[in-house]
PDB file of C-alpha atoms in Angstrom:
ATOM      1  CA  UNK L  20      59.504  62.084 163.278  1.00 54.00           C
ATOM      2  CA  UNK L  21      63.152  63.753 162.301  1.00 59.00           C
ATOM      3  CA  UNK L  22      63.216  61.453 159.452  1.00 57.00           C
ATOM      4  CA  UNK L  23      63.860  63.699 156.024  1.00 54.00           C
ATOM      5  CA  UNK L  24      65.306  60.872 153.860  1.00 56.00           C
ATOM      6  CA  UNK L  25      62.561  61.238 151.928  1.00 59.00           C
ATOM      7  CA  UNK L  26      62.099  65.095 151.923  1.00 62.00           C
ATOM      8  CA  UNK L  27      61.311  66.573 148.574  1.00 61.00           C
ATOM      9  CA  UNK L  28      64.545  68.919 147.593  1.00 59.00           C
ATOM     10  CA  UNK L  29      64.045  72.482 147.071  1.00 64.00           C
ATOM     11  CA  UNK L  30      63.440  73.492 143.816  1.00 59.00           C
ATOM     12  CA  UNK L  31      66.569  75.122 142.462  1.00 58.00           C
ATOM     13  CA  UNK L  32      68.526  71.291 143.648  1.00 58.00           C
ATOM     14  CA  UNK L  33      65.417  69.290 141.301  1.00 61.00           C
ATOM     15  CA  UNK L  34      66.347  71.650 138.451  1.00 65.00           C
ATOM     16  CA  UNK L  35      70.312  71.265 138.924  1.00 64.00           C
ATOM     17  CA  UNK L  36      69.785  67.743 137.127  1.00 75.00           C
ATOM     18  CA  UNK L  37      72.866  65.358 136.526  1.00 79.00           C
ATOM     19  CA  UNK L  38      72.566  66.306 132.750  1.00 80.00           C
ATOM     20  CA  UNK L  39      73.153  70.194 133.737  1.00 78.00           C
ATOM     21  CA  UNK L  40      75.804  69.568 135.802  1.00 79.00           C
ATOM     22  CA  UNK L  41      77.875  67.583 133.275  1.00 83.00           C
ATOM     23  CA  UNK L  42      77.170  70.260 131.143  1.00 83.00           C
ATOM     24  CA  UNK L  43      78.265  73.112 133.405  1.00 84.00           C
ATOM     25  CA  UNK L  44      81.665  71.323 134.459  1.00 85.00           C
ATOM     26  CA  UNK L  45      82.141  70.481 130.562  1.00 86.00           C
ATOM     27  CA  UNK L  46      82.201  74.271 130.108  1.00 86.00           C
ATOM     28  CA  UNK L  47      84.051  75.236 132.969  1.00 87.00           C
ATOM     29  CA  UNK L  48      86.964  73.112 131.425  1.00 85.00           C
ATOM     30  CA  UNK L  49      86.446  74.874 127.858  1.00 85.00           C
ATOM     31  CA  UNK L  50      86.538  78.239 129.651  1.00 83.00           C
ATOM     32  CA  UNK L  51      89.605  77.095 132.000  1.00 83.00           C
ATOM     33  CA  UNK L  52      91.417  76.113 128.199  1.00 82.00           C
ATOM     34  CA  UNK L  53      91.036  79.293 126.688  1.00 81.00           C
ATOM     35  CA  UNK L  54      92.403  81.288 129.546  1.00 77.00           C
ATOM     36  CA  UNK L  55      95.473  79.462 129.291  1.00 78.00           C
ATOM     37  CA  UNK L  56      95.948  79.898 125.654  1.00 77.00           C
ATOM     38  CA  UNK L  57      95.307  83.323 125.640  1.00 74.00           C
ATOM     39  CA  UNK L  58      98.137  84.903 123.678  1.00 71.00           C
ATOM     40  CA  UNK L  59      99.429  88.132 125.323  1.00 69.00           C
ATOM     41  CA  UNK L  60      97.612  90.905 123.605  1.00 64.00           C
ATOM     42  CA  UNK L  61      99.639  94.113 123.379  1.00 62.00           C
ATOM     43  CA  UNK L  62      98.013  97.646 124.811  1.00 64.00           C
ATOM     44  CA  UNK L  63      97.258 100.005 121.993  1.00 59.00           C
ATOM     45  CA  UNK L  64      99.488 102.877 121.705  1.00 66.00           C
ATOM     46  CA  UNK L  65      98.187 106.640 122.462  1.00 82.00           C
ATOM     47  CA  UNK L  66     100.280 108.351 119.656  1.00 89.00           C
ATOM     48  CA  UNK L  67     101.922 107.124 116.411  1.00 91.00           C
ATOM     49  CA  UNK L  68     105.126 109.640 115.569  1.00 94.00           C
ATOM     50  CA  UNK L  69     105.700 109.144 111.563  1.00 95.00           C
ATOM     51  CA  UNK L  70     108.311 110.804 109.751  1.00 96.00           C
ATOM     52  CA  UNK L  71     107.824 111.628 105.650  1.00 97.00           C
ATOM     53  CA  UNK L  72     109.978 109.884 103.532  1.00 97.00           C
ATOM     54  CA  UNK L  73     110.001 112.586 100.941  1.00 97.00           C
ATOM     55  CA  UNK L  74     109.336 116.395 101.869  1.00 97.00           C
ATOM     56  CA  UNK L  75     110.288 118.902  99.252  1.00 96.00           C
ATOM     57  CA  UNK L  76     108.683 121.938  97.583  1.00 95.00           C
ATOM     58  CA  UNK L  77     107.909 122.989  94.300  1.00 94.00           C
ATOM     59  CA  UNK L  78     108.378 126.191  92.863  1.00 92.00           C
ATOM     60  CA  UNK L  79     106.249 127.836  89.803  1.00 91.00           C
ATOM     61  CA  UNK L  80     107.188 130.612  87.161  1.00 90.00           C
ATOM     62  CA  UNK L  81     110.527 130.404  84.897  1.00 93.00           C
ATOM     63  CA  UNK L  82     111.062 127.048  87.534  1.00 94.00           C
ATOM     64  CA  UNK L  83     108.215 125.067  86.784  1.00 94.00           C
ATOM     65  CA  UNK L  84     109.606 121.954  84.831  1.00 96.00           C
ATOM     66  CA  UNK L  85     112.612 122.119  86.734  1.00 96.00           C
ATOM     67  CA  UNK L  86     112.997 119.617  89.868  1.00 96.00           C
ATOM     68  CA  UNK L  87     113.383 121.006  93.354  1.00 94.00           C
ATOM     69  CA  UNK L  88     117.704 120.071  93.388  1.00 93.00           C
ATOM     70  CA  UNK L  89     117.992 121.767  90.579  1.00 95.00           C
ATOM     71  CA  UNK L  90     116.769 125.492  91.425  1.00 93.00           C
ATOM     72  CA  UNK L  91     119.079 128.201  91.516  1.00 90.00           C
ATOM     73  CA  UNK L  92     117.783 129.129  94.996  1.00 85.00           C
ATOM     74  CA  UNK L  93     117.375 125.883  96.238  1.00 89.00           C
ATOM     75  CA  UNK L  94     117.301 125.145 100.189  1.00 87.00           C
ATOM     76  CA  UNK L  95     117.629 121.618 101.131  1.00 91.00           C
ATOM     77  CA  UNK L  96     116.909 122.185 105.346  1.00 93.00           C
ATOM     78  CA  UNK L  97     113.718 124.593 104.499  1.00 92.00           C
ATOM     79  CA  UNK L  98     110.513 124.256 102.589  1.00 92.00           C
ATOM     80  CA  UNK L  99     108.934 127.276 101.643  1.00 89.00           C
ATOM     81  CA  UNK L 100     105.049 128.112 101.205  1.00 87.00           C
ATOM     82  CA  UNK L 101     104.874 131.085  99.379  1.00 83.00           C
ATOM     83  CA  UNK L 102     102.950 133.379  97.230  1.00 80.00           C
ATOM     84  CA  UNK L 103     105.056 136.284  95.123  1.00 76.00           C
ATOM     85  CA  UNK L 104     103.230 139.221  92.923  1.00 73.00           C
ATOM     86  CA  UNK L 105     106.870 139.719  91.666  1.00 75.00           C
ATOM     87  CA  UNK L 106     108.310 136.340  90.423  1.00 76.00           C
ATOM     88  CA  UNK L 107     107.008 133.363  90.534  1.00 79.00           C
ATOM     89  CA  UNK L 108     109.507 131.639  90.715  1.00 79.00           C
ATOM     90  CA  UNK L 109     109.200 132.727  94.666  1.00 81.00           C
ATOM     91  CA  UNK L 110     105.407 131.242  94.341  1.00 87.00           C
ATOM     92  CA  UNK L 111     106.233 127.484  96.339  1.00 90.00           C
ATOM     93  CA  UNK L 112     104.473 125.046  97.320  1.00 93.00           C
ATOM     94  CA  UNK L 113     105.377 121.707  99.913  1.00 95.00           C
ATOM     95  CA  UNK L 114     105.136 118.403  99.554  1.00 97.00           C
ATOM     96  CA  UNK L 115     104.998 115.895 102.272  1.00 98.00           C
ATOM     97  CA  UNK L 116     104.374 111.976 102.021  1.00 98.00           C
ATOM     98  CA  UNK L 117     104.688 109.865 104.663  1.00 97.00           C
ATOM     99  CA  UNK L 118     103.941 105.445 105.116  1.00 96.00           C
ATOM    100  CA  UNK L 119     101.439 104.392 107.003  1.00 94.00           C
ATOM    101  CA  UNK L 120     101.941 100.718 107.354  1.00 91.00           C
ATOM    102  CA  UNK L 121     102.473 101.800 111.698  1.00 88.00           C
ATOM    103  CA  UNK L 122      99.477 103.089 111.506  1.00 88.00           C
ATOM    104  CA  UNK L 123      96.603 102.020 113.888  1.00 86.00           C
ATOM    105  CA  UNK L 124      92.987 102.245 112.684  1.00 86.00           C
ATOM    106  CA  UNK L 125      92.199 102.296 116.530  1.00 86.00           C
ATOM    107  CA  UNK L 126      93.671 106.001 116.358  1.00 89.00           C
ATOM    108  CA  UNK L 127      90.967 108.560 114.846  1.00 88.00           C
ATOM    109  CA  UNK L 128      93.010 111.916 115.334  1.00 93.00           C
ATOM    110  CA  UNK L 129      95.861 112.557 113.096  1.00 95.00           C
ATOM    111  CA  UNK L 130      98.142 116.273 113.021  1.00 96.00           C
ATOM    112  CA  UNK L 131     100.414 117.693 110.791  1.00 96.00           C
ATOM    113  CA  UNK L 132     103.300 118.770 112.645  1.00 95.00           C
ATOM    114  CA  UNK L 133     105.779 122.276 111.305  1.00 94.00           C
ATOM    115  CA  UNK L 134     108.324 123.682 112.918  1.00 93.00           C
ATOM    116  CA  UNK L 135     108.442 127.408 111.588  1.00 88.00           C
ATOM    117  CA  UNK L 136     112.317 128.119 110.663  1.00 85.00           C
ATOM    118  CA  UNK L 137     114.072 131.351 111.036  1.00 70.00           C
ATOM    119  CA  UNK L 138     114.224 134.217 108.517  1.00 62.00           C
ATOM    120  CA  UNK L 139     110.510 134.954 108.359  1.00 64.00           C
ATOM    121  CA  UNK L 140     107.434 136.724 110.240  1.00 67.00           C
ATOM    122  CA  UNK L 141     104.878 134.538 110.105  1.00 67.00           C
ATOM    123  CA  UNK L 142     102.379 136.909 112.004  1.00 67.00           C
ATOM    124  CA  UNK L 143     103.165 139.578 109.897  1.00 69.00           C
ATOM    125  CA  UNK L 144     103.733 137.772 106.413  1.00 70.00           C
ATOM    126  CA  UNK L 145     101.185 134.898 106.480  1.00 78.00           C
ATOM    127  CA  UNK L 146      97.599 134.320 106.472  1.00 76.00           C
ATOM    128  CA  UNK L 147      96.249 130.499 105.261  1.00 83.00           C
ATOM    129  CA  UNK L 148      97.789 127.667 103.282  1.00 86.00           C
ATOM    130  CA  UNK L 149      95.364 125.344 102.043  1.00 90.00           C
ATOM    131  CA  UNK L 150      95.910 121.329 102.219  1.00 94.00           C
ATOM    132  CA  UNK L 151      95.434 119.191  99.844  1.00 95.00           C
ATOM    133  CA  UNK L 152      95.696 115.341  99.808  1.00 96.00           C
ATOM    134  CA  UNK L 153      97.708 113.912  96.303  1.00 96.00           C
ATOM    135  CA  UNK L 154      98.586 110.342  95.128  1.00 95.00           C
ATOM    136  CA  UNK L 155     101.752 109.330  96.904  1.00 95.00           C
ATOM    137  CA  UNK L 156     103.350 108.557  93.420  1.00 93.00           C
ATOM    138  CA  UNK L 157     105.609 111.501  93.642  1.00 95.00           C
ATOM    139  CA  UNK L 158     109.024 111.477  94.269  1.00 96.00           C
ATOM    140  CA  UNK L 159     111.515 114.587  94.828  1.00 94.00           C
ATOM    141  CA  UNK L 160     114.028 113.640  92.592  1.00 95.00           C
ATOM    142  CA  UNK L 161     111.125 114.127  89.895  1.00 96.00           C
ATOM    143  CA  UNK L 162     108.437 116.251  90.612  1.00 96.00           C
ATOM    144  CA  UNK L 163     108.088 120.182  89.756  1.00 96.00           C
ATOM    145  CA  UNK L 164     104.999 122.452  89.326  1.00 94.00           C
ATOM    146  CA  UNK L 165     103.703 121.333  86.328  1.00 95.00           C
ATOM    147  CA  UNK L 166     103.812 117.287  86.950  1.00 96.00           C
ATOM    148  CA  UNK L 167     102.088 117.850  90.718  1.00 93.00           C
ATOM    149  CA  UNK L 168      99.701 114.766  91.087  1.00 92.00           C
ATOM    150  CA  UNK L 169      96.053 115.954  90.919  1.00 92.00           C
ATOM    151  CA  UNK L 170      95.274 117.473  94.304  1.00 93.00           C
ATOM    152  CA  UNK L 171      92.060 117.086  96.587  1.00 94.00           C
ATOM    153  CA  UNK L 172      91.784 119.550  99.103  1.00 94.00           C
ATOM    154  CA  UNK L 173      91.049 119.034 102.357  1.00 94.00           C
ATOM    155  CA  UNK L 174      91.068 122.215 104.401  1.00 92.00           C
ATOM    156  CA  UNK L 175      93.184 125.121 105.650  1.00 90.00           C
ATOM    157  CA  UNK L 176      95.827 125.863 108.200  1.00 89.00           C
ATOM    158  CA  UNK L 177      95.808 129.637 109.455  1.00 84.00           C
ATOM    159  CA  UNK L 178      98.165 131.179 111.981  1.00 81.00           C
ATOM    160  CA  UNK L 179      95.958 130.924 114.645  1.00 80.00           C
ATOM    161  CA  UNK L 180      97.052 127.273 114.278  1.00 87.00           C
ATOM    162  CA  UNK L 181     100.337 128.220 115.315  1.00 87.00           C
ATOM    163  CA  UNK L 182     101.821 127.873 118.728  1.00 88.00           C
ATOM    164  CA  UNK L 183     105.450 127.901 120.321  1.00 87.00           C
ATOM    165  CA  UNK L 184     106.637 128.159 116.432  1.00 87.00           C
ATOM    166  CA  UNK L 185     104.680 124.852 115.751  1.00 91.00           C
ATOM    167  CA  UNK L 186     102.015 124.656 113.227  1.00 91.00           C
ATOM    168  CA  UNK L 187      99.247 121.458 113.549  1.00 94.00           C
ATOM    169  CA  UNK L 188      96.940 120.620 110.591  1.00 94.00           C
ATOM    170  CA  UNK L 189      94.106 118.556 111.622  1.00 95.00           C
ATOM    171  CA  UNK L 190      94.345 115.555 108.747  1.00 96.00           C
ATOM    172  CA  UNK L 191      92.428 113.164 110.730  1.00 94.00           C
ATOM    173  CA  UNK L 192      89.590 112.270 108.298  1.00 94.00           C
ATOM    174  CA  UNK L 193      92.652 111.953 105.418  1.00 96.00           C
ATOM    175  CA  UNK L 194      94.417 110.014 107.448  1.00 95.00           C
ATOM    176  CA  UNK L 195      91.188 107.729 108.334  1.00 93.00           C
ATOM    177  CA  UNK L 196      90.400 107.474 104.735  1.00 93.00           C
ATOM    178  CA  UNK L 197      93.748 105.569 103.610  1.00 93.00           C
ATOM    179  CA  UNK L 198      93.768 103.239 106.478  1.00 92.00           C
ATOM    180  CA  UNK L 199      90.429 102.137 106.321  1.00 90.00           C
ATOM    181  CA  UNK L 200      91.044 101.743 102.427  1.00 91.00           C
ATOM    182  CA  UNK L 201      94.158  99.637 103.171  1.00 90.00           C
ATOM    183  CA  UNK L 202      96.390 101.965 101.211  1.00 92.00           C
ATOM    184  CA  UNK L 203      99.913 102.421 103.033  1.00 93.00           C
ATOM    185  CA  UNK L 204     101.081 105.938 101.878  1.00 96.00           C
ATOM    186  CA  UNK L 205      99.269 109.174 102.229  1.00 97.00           C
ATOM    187  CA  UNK L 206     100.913 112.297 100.591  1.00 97.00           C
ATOM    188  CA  UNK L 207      99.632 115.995 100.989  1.00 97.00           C
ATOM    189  CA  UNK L 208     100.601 118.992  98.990  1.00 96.00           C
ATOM    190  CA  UNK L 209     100.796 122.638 101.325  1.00 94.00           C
ATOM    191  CA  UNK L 210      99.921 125.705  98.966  1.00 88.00           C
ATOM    192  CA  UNK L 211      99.609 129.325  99.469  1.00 79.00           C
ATOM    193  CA  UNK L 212      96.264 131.066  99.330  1.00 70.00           C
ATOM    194  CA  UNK L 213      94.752 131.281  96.008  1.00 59.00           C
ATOM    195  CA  UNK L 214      95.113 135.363  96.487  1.00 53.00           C
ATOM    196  CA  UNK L 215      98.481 136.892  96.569  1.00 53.00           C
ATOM    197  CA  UNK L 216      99.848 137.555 100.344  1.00 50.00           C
ATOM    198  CA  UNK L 217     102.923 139.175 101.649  1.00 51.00           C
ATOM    199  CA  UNK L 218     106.015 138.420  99.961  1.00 53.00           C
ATOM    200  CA  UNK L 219     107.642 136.064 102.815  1.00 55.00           C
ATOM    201  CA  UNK L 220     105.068 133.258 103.119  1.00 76.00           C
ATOM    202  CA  UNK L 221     105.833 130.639 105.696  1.00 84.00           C
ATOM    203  CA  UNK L 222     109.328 128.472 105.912  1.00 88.00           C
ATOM    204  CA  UNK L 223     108.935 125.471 107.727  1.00 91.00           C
ATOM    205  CA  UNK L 224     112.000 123.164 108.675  1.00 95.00           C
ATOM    206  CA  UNK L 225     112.576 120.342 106.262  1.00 95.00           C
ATOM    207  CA  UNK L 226     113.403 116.386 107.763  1.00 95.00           C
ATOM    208  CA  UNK L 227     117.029 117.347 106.507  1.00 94.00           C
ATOM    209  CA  UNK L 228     117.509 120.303 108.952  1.00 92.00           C
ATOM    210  CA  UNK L 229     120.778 118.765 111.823  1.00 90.00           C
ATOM    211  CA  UNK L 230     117.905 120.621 114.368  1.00 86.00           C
ATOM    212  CA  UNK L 231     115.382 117.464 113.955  1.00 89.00           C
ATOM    213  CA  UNK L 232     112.602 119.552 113.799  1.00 93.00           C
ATOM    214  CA  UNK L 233     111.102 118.395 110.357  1.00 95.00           C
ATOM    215  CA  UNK L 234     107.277 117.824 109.949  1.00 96.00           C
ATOM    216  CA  UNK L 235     105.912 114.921 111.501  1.00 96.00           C
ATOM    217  CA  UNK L 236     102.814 113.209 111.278  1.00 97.00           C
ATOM    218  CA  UNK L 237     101.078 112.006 114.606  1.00 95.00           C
ATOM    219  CA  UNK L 238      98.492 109.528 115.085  1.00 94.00           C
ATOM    220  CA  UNK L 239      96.556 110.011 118.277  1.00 92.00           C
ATOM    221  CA  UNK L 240      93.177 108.630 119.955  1.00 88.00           C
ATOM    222  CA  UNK L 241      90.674 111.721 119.679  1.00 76.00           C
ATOM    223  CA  UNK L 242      87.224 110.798 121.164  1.00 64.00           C
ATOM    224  CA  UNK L 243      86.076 108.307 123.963  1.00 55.00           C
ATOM    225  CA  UNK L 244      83.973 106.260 122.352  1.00 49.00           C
ATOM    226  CA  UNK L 245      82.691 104.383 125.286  1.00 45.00           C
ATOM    227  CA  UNK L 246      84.824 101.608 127.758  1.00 49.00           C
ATOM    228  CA  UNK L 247      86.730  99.301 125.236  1.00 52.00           C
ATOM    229  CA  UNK L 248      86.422  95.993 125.353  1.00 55.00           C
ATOM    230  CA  UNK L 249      88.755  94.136 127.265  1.00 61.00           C
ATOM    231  CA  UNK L 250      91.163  92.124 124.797  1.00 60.00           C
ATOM    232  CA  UNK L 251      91.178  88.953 126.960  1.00 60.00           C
ATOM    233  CA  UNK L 252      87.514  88.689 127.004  1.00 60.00           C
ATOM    234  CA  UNK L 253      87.270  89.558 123.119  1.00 60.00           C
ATOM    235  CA  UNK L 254      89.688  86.592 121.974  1.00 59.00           C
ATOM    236  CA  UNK L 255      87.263  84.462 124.619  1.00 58.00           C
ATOM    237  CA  UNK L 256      84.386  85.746 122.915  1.00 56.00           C
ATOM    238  CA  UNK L 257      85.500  85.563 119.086  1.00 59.00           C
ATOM    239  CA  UNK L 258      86.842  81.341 119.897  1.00 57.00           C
ATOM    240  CA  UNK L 259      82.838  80.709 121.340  1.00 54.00           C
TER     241      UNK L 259
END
């Protein structure tokens, strides 16, 4: 007898009931829905290139209520870092602030970026500068030694942190810091060692130097952290 009319299905066709199968095409039309309202979600960006929007210095001794336009020796393209055990008016410090409203919380690495200028020898006339993070409520036209905001330091830039006439400062946890908080400036003050060093210092290019080598500051993805999820299937994820 070849008659299987009345066969028993298999198992797995009993359990597909009519119930599940309204079910499964019900969701097959909510999935085919969200694909096409996806919104196109823009790739991340490796680095983030800010420029400050203030960078001066500040000098100390007979100088030290005076603002940075106003000294004698004043050099608009250069900011020097130095210590002097003869004047100090020749004792300087930089100031750098910069806006992070670009800025990416996705990026964990962030550099400080100096272009050494001409007229000094930094192997032979520089040691450390420290780095210190200050309240972006500064402003050139302003400042001088003895209003400096109150300063947080944050570590140290040596020479061996010099290559090709560039000096990087790792400010990557600063940086962090003010994003996560929300906060959309960060400003850092640049000093010489606490010790006094060789007359010269460090000169650094200021953003108002025709070469376009001012200080930067660059955002940039530092660690792995595992595959990343795939923004498509996130958005599906976050409308379930």
């Amino acid at each position: 007898n070849n008659d299987t009319s009345s066969a028993v299905p298999p198992a797995e066709v009993q359990l597909y009931t009519p119930a599940l199968r309204a079910r499964t095409n019900a969701l097959t039309k909510e999935l085919k829905a969200a694909l096409e309202n996806l919104e196109p979600v823009a790739p991340a960006p490796e680095e983030i290139d800010l420029a400050p929007f203030e960078d001066t210095y500040s000098q100390a001794g007979a100088d030290a209520a005076k603002t940075p336009a106003t000294y004698s020796n004043y050099t608009a393209h250069v900011i020097p870092i130095t210590t002097s055990t003869v004047a100090q008016t020749f004792t300087r410090k930089a100031l750098l602030a910069f806006d992070l409203a670009e800025a990416s919380a996705a990026l964990d690495g962030a550099k400080i970026q100096l272009t050494v200028s001409g007229g000094n020898n930094p192997e032979k006339d520089f040691a450390r500068l420290q780095v210190y993070t200050v309240p972006a409520t500064w402003s050139a036209a302003t400042v001088n030694w003895n209003n400096l905001p109150e300063a947080t330091k944050v570590g140290d830039a040596y020479e061996a942190d010099m290559r090709d006439g560039v000096m990087t400062i790792d400010v990557s946890e600063a940086v962090a810091a003010v994003v996560e908080a929300g906060q959309q400036k960060i400003a850092f003050v640049l000093g010489p060692v606490d010790e006094p060093q060789h007359e010269n210092g460090i000169n650094f290019f200021s953003s108002r130097d025709a070469s376009g080598n001012g200080p930067s500051l660059t955002q940039y993805k530092k660690s792995g952290g595992g595959r990343a999820e795939d923004p498509d299937f996130q958005q599906i994820r976050l409308a379930w």
